[in-house]
Structures are given as structure tokens and as C-alpha cells.
Amino acid sequence: MSSLWCVVPAAGRGARVGGDTPKQYLPLAGRPLIEHTLARLATHPRIAGVMVVLGAGDERWPGVERIGGKPVLTTIGGAERCDSVLAGLDALPNDVAADDFVLVHDAARPCVRAADIARLIELAVPAGGGLLGAPLRDTLKRADAAHRSAATEPREERWRAFTPQLFRRGELAAALRAAAASGLKPSDEAMAMERAGHAPLLVEGAEDNIKVTTAADFALAEFLLDRTA
Ligand SMILES: Nc1ccn([C@@H]2O[C@H](COP(=O)(O)OP(=O)(O)OP(=O)(O)O)[C@@H](O)[C@H]2O)c(=O)n1
Ligand SMILES: C[C@](O)(CO)[C@H](O)COP(=O)(O)O
């Protein structure tokens, strides 16, 4: 079975965590958060290599060139996550063809399960692309400016999007470029692909594939690390 490259957007500032150090470099179980994520990806049998997208002038990147025997390449990202993903796609090795599928996975998601990555590849490749996610399981409220519940929104057919997301290199790059040209800043790859007329497959994954977003998420991620390995 062929293996895929994975673009890892890691050029964010982690503003919602606070502090001067971007969250991907903050300690999680004794190691920088990003190292856990890269270890998960690089040791996966279906992943050929990782392209880490760094912030400009990022001195915190340890400069590793291989993890788990897999190549680790780097490039510089942009102002928004979508810009960073596009930069990562453009920087992939030339032997990654336009029709080859590529994964995109947030550096901020260190607890992704290997079985979920395998299942995404198994189901989304024949479907032309897709993403891990989970159906909403809570009642959904629309808040007004005073944080009052203004309405209860339908939760049927509503999913939370996770990463990895998986698409053909050329189609995803074209969709991201088209979105950028229209002034849209897609919050995930699937949004750009939907806008380009594709219908990404939703593949249900474990809800413990959390995105470390606030300081409180570090304790939860540390609790989950060993339980999701
Ligand atoms: N310009 C950006 C913004 C985000 N990311 C990456 O996209 C992933 C998910 O984004 P998010 O959780 O929003 O991270 P930050 O943008 O760093 O968080 P914040 O919005 O709190 O600053 C992270 O791995 C982050 O490093 C990126 O590569 N380039
Ligand atoms: C891509 C993503 O992980 C899907 O849920 C998420 O949108 C990235 O976080 P952000 O805060 O939207 O940048």
C-alpha cells in the first residue's frame, strides 16, 4: 500500500493559550507538544514523511530532519492557517504528484489515533477526499451579544471537523488558491474543497483527538496521550 505525505501546520501563535511561546512548543508530558504530534505521524505505517510549516523566524524548531525513519521537511507558513497549509503543499517534494493524496494535520492535535488515520485513508481515498470528525452530541445554542441563549440550533447533520483531512495535492492547492483569490479564509481544508464543488467524506473519529487550544487543554491532552497511543 502506498504511503502519503502529511502537511503539519505549525505556524500559529497560540494566542488563546496566552504567553510568548506558541503552544506547539509548550511542554506536554515533558516534551514540546509538537514532538508528540510528529511522533504519532512519523511512526504511522501509511505516512511517508511530514512537511512541518513553521512561523517566520521560528527559532524554537529543533531542526530534526528525520523522525521514526521518515523525512521531516520544513517551510514557512503565512498569516492564516490556510496560507500555511498552501505553503506546505507547495513545498512538498517534486515526486509527490498532483494526483497524490496528502494528509493535513494540526500540530495542535497530539492525541490522534493511528487507527483513525488508517480508517480515514481507507475510506476517504476511494471517496476522493475527506476528513475525520464527529457528529455533534450536545444541544447547540446560538448566543446573543449578552451571552443569552437566543435560540436552539438544529444539531441533526452537524459534525465537528477534526484533522487529519485528506485530499489530492493538486485539487487542494487549487481550492485554497481560489479561496484566497476570493478573499475567503477557509478554517479547514474541507471548507475550501466544498467551495470548489467537492463533497468531502466525513469519517467518524474518536472525540479524544482534541485540538490543544487553551491552557486548560494541556492537562486533558496529557491525560489522553497514553490512552490514545
Ligand atoms: N497562521 C497559522 C495559524 C495556525 N496554524 C496552525 O494551525 C493549527 C490549528 O490552529 P489553531 O489551533 O487556531 O492554532 P493557533 O492559530 O496557534 O491558535 P490561536 O488562534 O489561539 O492563536 C495549529 O497547529 C497552528 O500552529 C498555522 O500553521 N498557521
Ligand atoms: C482545522 C481545524 O482543526 C478543524 O476543526 C480547526 O478549524 C483549526 O483551528 P482554528 O482555530 O480554526 O484555526
Coordinates of N, CA, C and O in Angstrom, one line a residue, residues 94-225:
N94 N 9.0 17.1 -5.1 CA 8.5 17.1 -6.5 C 7.9 15.7 -6.9 O 7.1 15.6 -7.8
D95 N 8.4 14.7 -6.2 CA 7.8 13.3 -6.5 C 6.5 13.1 -5.9 O 5.9 12.0 -6.1
V96 N 5.9 14.1 -5.2 CA 4.5 14.0 -4.8 C 3.7 14.6 -5.9 O 3.7 15.8 -6.1
A97 N 3.0 13.7 -6.6 CA 2.3 14.2 -7.8 C 1.0 14.9 -7.4 O 0.5 14.8 -6.3
A98 N 0.5 15.7 -8.4 CA -0.7 16.5 -8.2 C -1.9 15.6 -7.8 O -2.7 15.9 -7.0
D99 N -1.9 14.4 -8.3 CA -3.0 13.4 -8.1 C -2.8 12.6 -6.8 O -3.6 11.9 -6.4
D100 N -1.6 12.7 -6.2 CA -1.4 12.0 -4.9 C -2.2 12.6 -3.8 O -2.3 13.8 -3.7
F101 N -2.7 11.7 -2.9 CA -3.4 12.2 -1.8 C -2.4 12.7 -0.7 O -1.3 12.1 -0.6
V102 N -2.7 13.7 0.0 CA -1.9 14.3 1.0 C -2.8 14.5 2.3 O -3.9 14.8 2.2
L103 N -2.2 14.2 3.4 CA -2.9 14.5 4.7 C -2.5 15.9 5.2 O -1.4 16.3 4.9
V104 N -3.4 16.5 5.9 CA -3.1 17.8 6.6 C -3.5 17.6 8.1 O -4.7 17.2 8.3
H105 N -2.6 17.7 9.0 CA -2.9 17.5 10.4 C -2.3 18.6 11.3 O -1.1 18.9 11.2
D106 N -3.2 19.2 12.2 CA -2.7 20.2 13.0 C -1.6 19.8 14.0 O -1.8 18.8 14.6
A107 N -0.6 20.6 14.1 CA 0.4 20.3 15.1 C -0.2 20.3 16.5 O 0.3 19.6 17.4
A108 N -1.3 21.0 16.7 CA -2.0 21.2 18.0 C -2.9 20.0 18.3 O -3.6 20.0 19.3
R109 N -2.9 18.9 17.5 CA -3.7 17.7 17.8 C -2.7 16.5 18.1 O -2.5 15.7 17.2
P110 N -2.2 16.4 19.3 CA -1.2 15.3 19.6 C -1.8 14.0 19.9 O -1.0 13.0 20.0
C111 N -3.1 13.9 20.1 CA -3.7 12.6 20.5 C -4.4 11.8 19.4 O -5.2 10.9 19.7
V112 N -4.1 12.2 18.2 CA -4.8 11.5 17.1 C -4.4 10.0 17.1 O -3.3 9.6 17.4
R113 N -5.4 9.2 16.9 CA -5.2 7.7 17.0 C -4.8 7.2 15.6 O -5.3 7.5 14.6
A114 N -3.8 6.3 15.7 CA -3.3 5.7 14.4 C -4.4 5.0 13.7 O -4.5 5.0 12.5
A115 N -5.3 4.3 14.4 CA -6.4 3.6 13.8 C -7.3 4.6 13.0 O -7.8 4.2 11.9
D116 N -7.5 5.8 13.6 CA -8.3 6.8 12.9 C -7.7 7.3 11.6 O -8.3 7.5 10.6
I117 N -6.3 7.4 11.7 CA -5.6 7.8 10.4 C -5.8 6.8 9.4 O -6.1 7.0 8.2
A118 N -5.6 5.5 9.8 CA -5.7 4.4 8.8 C -7.1 4.3 8.3 O -7.3 4.1 7.0
R119 N -8.1 4.5 9.1 CA -9.5 4.5 8.7 C -9.9 5.6 7.7 O -10.6 5.5 6.7
L120 N -9.3 6.8 8.0 CA -9.5 7.9 7.1 C -9.0 7.6 5.7 O -9.7 7.8 4.7
I121 N -7.8 7.1 5.7 CA -7.1 6.8 4.4 C -8.0 5.7 3.7 O -8.3 5.9 2.5
E122 N -8.3 4.7 4.4 CA -9.1 3.6 3.8 C -10.4 4.1 3.2 O -10.8 3.7 2.1
L123 N -11.1 4.9 3.8 CA -12.4 5.4 3.4 C -12.4 6.6 2.5 O -13.2 6.7 1.5
A124 N -11.5 7.5 2.8 CA -11.6 8.8 2.1 C -10.8 8.8 0.7 O -11.2 9.5 -0.2
V125 N -9.8 7.9 0.6 CA -9.2 7.8 -0.7 C -10.1 7.4 -1.8 O -10.3 8.1 -2.8
P126 N -10.9 6.3 -1.7 CA -11.8 5.9 -2.7 C -12.9 7.0 -2.9 O -13.6 7.0 -4.0
A127 N -13.2 7.8 -1.9 CA -14.2 8.8 -1.9 C -13.7 10.1 -2.5 O -14.5 11.1 -2.7
G128 N -12.5 10.2 -2.9 CA -11.9 11.4 -3.5 C -11.5 12.4 -2.5 O -11.1 13.5 -2.8
G129 N -11.5 12.1 -1.2 CA -11.1 13.0 -0.1 C -12.0 13.0 1.0 O -13.2 12.7 0.9
G130 N -11.5 13.5 2.2 CA -12.4 13.5 3.3 C -11.7 14.0 4.6 O -10.5 14.5 4.5
L131 N -12.3 13.8 5.7 CA -11.8 14.4 7.0 C -12.3 13.6 8.1 O -13.4 13.0 8.1
L132 N -11.6 13.5 9.2 CA -12.1 13.0 10.5 C -12.9 14.0 11.1 O -12.7 15.2 11.0
G133 N -14.0 13.5 11.8 CA -14.9 14.4 12.6 C -15.8 13.6 13.4 O -15.6 12.3 13.5
A134 N -16.7 14.2 14.1 CA -17.7 13.5 14.9 C -19.0 14.3 14.9 O -19.0 15.5 15.0
P135 N -20.1 13.6 14.9 CA -21.4 14.3 15.0 C -21.5 15.0 16.3 O -21.0 14.6 17.4
L136 N -22.2 16.2 16.2 CA -22.5 17.0 17.4 C -23.3 16.1 18.4 O -24.3 15.5 17.9
R137 N -23.0 16.1 19.6 CA -23.7 15.2 20.6 C -24.3 16.1 21.7 O -24.9 15.5 22.6
D138 N -24.2 17.4 21.6 CA -24.8 18.2 22.7 C -25.9 19.1 22.0 O -25.8 19.3 20.8
T139 N -26.7 19.6 22.8 CA -27.6 20.6 22.3 C -26.8 21.8 21.9 O -25.9 22.2 22.6
L140 N -27.2 22.5 20.8 CA -26.4 23.6 20.3 C -27.2 24.9 20.4 O -28.4 25.0 20.0
K141 N -26.6 25.9 21.1 CA -27.3 27.1 21.3 C -26.7 28.3 20.5 O -25.4 28.3 20.2
R142 N -27.5 29.2 20.0 CA -27.0 30.4 19.4 C -27.0 31.5 20.5 O -28.1 31.8 21.1
A143 N -25.9 32.1 20.7 CA -25.8 33.1 21.8 C -26.0 34.5 21.2 O -25.6 34.8 20.1
D144 N -26.6 35.4 22.1 CA -26.7 36.8 21.6 C -25.5 37.5 22.3 O -24.7 37.0 22.9
A145 N -25.5 38.8 22.0 CA -24.3 39.7 22.4 C -24.1 39.6 24.0 O -23.0 39.8 24.5
A146 N -25.3 39.3 24.7 CA -25.2 39.3 26.1 C -25.0 37.9 26.7 O -25.2 37.6 27.8
H147 N -24.5 37.0 25.7 CA -24.3 35.6 26.1 C -25.6 35.0 26.7 O -25.6 34.1 27.6
R148 N -26.7 35.4 26.1 CA -28.0 34.8 26.4 C -28.3 33.8 25.3 O -27.9 34.1 24.1
S149 N -29.0 32.7 25.6 CA -29.4 31.8 24.6 C -30.5 32.3 23.7 O -31.6 32.5 24.2
A150 N -30.2 32.7 22.5 CA -31.2 33.3 21.6 C -32.0 32.2 20.9 O -33.1 32.5 20.5
A151 N -31.4 31.1 20.7 CA -32.1 30.0 20.0 C -31.4 28.7 20.2 O -30.2 28.7 20.5
T152 N -32.1 27.6 20.0 CA -31.5 26.3 19.9 C -31.4 25.9 18.5 O -32.4 25.9 17.7
E153 N -30.2 25.7 18.1 CA -29.9 25.3 16.6 C -30.1 23.8 16.4 O -29.8 23.0 17.3
P154 N -30.5 23.4 15.2 CA -30.6 22.0 14.9 C -29.2 21.4 15.0 O -28.2 21.9 14.5
R155 N -29.1 20.2 15.6 CA -27.8 19.5 15.7 C -27.8 18.3 14.7 O -26.8 17.8 14.4
E156 N -29.0 18.0 14.1 CA -29.0 17.0 13.1 C -28.1 17.3 11.9 O -28.1 18.5 11.5
E157 N -27.3 16.4 11.5 CA -26.4 16.6 10.3 C -25.4 17.7 10.6 O -24.9 18.3 9.7
R158 N -25.1 17.9 11.9 CA -24.0 18.8 12.2 C -22.8 18.0 12.8 O -23.0 17.2 13.7
W159 N -21.6 18.2 12.3 CA -20.4 17.5 12.7 C -19.4 18.5 13.1 O -19.3 19.6 12.6
R160 N -18.5 18.1 14.1 CA -17.3 18.8 14.4 C -16.2 18.3 13.5 O -16.1 17.1 13.3
A161 N -15.5 19.2 12.8 CA -14.4 18.8 12.0 C -13.1 18.7 12.8 O -12.7 19.5 13.6
F162 N -12.4 17.6 12.5 CA -11.1 17.4 13.1 C -10.0 17.4 12.0 O -10.3 17.7 10.9
T163 N -8.8 17.0 12.3 CA -7.8 16.7 11.4 C -7.2 15.3 11.8 O -7.4 15.0 13.0
P164 N -6.6 14.5 10.9 CA -6.2 14.9 9.6 C -7.4 15.0 8.6 O -8.5 14.5 8.8
Q165 N -7.2 15.8 7.6 CA -8.0 15.9 6.4 C -7.2 15.5 5.2 O -6.0 15.6 5.2
L166 N -7.8 14.9 4.3 CA -7.1 14.1 3.2 C -7.6 14.5 1.8 O -8.8 14.3 1.6
F167 N -6.8 15.0 1.0 CA -7.2 15.4 -0.4 C -6.0 15.3 -1.3 O -4.9 15.1 -0.9
R168 N -6.4 15.3 -2.6 CA -5.3 15.3 -3.6 C -4.5 16.6 -3.6 O -5.1 17.7 -3.5
R169 N -3.2 16.5 -3.7 CA -2.4 17.7 -3.6 C -2.8 18.8 -4.5 O -3.0 19.9 -4.1
G170 N -3.0 18.5 -5.8 CA -3.3 19.5 -6.8 C -4.7 20.1 -6.6 O -4.9 21.3 -6.6
E171 N -5.7 19.2 -6.3 CA -7.1 19.8 -6.1 C -7.1 20.7 -4.8 O -7.8 21.7 -4.8
L172 N -6.4 20.2 -3.8 CA -6.5 21.0 -2.5 C -5.8 22.4 -2.7 O -6.3 23.4 -2.4
A173 N -4.6 22.3 -3.4 CA -3.9 23.6 -3.6 C -4.7 24.5 -4.5 O -4.8 25.7 -4.2
A174 N -5.3 24.0 -5.5 CA -6.2 24.8 -6.4 C -7.4 25.4 -5.6 O -7.7 26.6 -5.7
A175 N -8.0 24.6 -4.8 CA -9.1 25.1 -4.0 C -8.7 26.2 -3.0 O -9.4 27.2 -2.8
L176 N -7.5 26.0 -2.4 CA -7.0 27.0 -1.4 C -6.7 28.3 -2.1 O -6.9 29.4 -1.7
R177 N -6.1 28.2 -3.3 CA -5.7 29.4 -4.1 C -7.0 30.1 -4.5 O -7.1 31.4 -4.5
A178 N -8.0 29.4 -5.0 CA -9.3 30.0 -5.4 C -9.9 30.7 -4.2 O -10.5 31.8 -4.3
A179 N -9.9 30.1 -3.0 CA -10.5 30.7 -1.9 C -9.8 32.0 -1.5 O -10.4 33.0 -1.3
A180 N -8.4 31.9 -1.6 CA -7.6 33.1 -1.2 C -7.9 34.2 -2.2 O -8.1 35.4 -1.8
A181 N -8.1 33.9 -3.5 CA -8.3 34.9 -4.5 C -9.7 35.6 -4.3 O -9.9 36.7 -4.7
S182 N -10.6 34.8 -3.7 CA -11.9 35.4 -3.4 C -12.0 36.1 -2.1 O -13.1 36.6 -1.7
G183 N -10.9 36.1 -1.4 CA -10.8 36.8 -0.1 C -11.3 35.9 1.1 O -11.4 36.4 2.2
L184 N -11.6 34.7 0.8 CA -12.1 33.7 1.8 C -10.9 33.2 2.6 O -9.9 32.9 2.0
K185 N -11.1 33.0 3.9 CA -10.0 32.3 4.7 C -10.6 31.1 5.3 O -11.1 31.1 6.4
P186 N -10.6 30.0 4.5 CA -11.2 28.7 5.0 C -10.6 28.2 6.3 O -9.3 28.2 6.4
S187 N -11.4 27.9 7.2 CA -10.9 27.4 8.5 C -10.4 26.0 8.5 O -9.7 25.6 9.4
D188 N -10.8 25.3 7.5 CA -10.2 23.9 7.3 C -10.1 23.6 5.8 O -10.7 24.4 5.0
E189 N -9.4 22.6 5.4 CA -9.2 22.2 4.0 C -10.6 21.9 3.4 O -10.9 22.2 2.2
A190 N -11.4 21.2 4.1 CA -12.7 20.8 3.6 C -13.6 22.0 3.2 O -14.3 21.9 2.2
M191 N -13.4 23.1 3.9 CA -14.2 24.3 3.5 C -13.8 24.8 2.2 O -14.7 25.1 1.3
A192 N -12.5 24.8 1.9 CA -12.0 25.2 0.6 C -12.5 24.2 -0.5 O -12.9 24.6 -1.6
M193 N -12.5 22.9 -0.2 CA -12.9 21.9 -1.2 C -14.4 22.0 -1.4 O -14.8 21.8 -2.6
E194 N -15.2 22.2 -0.4 CA -16.6 22.4 -0.6 C -16.9 23.5 -1.5 O -17.7 23.4 -2.4
R195 N -16.2 24.6 -1.3 CA -16.4 25.8 -2.1 C -16.1 25.5 -3.6 O -16.6 26.1 -4.5
A196 N -15.1 24.6 -3.8 CA -14.7 24.3 -5.1 C -15.6 23.2 -5.7 O -15.3 22.7 -6.8
G197 N -16.6 22.8 -5.0 CA -17.6 21.9 -5.6 C -17.4 20.4 -5.2 O -18.1 19.5 -5.7
H198 N -16.4 20.1 -4.3 CA -16.2 18.8 -3.9 C -17.1 18.5 -2.7 O -17.7 19.4 -2.0
A199 N -17.3 17.2 -2.4 CA -18.1 16.7 -1.2 C -17.3 15.8 -0.4 O -17.3 14.6 -0.5
P200 N -16.4 16.4 0.5 CA -15.5 15.6 1.3 C -16.3 14.6 2.2 O -17.3 14.9 2.7
L201 N -15.7 13.4 2.3 CA -16.4 12.3 3.1 C -16.1 12.6 4.6 O -14.9 12.8 4.9
L202 N -17.1 12.5 5.4 CA -16.9 12.7 6.8 C -16.7 11.3 7.4 O -17.5 10.4 7.3
V203 N -15.6 11.1 8.0 CA -15.2 9.8 8.6 C -15.2 10.0 10.2 O -14.4 10.8 10.7
E204 N -16.1 9.3 10.8 CA -16.1 9.5 12.3 C -14.9 9.0 13.0 O -14.5 7.8 12.8
G205 N -14.3 9.9 13.8 CA -13.1 9.5 14.5 C -13.3 9.8 16.0 O -14.4 10.3 16.4
A206 N -12.4 9.3 16.8 CA -12.5 9.4 18.3 C -12.5 10.9 18.7 O -11.8 11.7 18.1
E207 N -13.4 11.2 19.6 CA -13.5 12.6 20.1 C -12.3 13.0 21.0 O -12.2 14.2 21.4
D208 N -11.5 12.1 21.3 CA -10.3 12.5 22.1 C -9.2 13.0 21.2 O -8.1 13.2 21.7
N209 N -9.4 13.1 20.0 CA -8.5 13.8 19.0 C -8.6 15.3 19.2 O -8.9 16.0 18.3
I210 N -8.3 15.7 20.4 CA -8.6 17.1 20.8 C -7.5 18.1 20.1 O -6.4 17.7 19.9
K211 N -8.0 19.3 19.9 CA -7.1 20.4 19.4 C -6.7 21.2 20.7 O -7.6 21.7 21.4
V212 N -5.4 21.2 21.0 CA -5.0 22.0 22.2 C -5.1 23.4 21.8 O -4.4 23.9 20.9
T213 N -6.1 24.1 22.5 CA -6.4 25.5 22.1 C -6.2 26.5 23.2 O -5.7 27.6 23.0
T214 N -6.6 26.0 24.5 CA -6.5 26.9 25.6 C -5.5 26.2 26.6 O -5.2 25.0 26.5
A215 N -5.1 26.9 27.6 CA -4.1 26.4 28.6 C -4.7 25.1 29.3 O -4.0 24.2 29.6
A216 N -6.1 25.1 29.5 CA -6.7 24.0 30.2 C -6.6 22.7 29.4 O -6.7 21.6 29.9
D217 N -6.4 22.9 28.1 CA -6.4 21.7 27.2 C -5.1 20.8 27.4 O -5.1 19.7 27.1
F218 N -4.1 21.5 28.0 CA -2.8 20.7 28.2 C -3.0 19.6 29.1 O -2.5 18.4 28.9
A219 N -3.7 19.8 30.2 CA -3.9 18.7 31.2 C -4.7 17.6 30.6 O -4.4 16.4 30.8
L220 N -5.7 17.9 29.8 CA -6.6 16.9 29.2 C -5.7 16.1 28.1 O -5.8 14.9 28.1
A221 N -4.9 16.9 27.4 CA -4.1 16.2 26.4 C -3.1 15.2 27.1 O -2.9 14.1 26.6
E222 N -2.5 15.7 28.2 CA -1.6 14.8 28.9 C -2.3 13.5 29.4 O -1.7 12.4 29.3
F223 N -3.5 13.7 29.9 CA -4.3 12.5 30.3 C -4.6 11.6 29.2 O -4.5 10.4 29.3
L224 N -4.8 12.2 28.0 CA -5.2 11.3 26.8 C -4.0 10.7 26.1 O -4.2 9.7 25.4
L225 N -2.9 11.3 26.2 CA -1.7 10.9 25.4 C -1.5 9.3 25.4 O -1.5 8.7 24.4

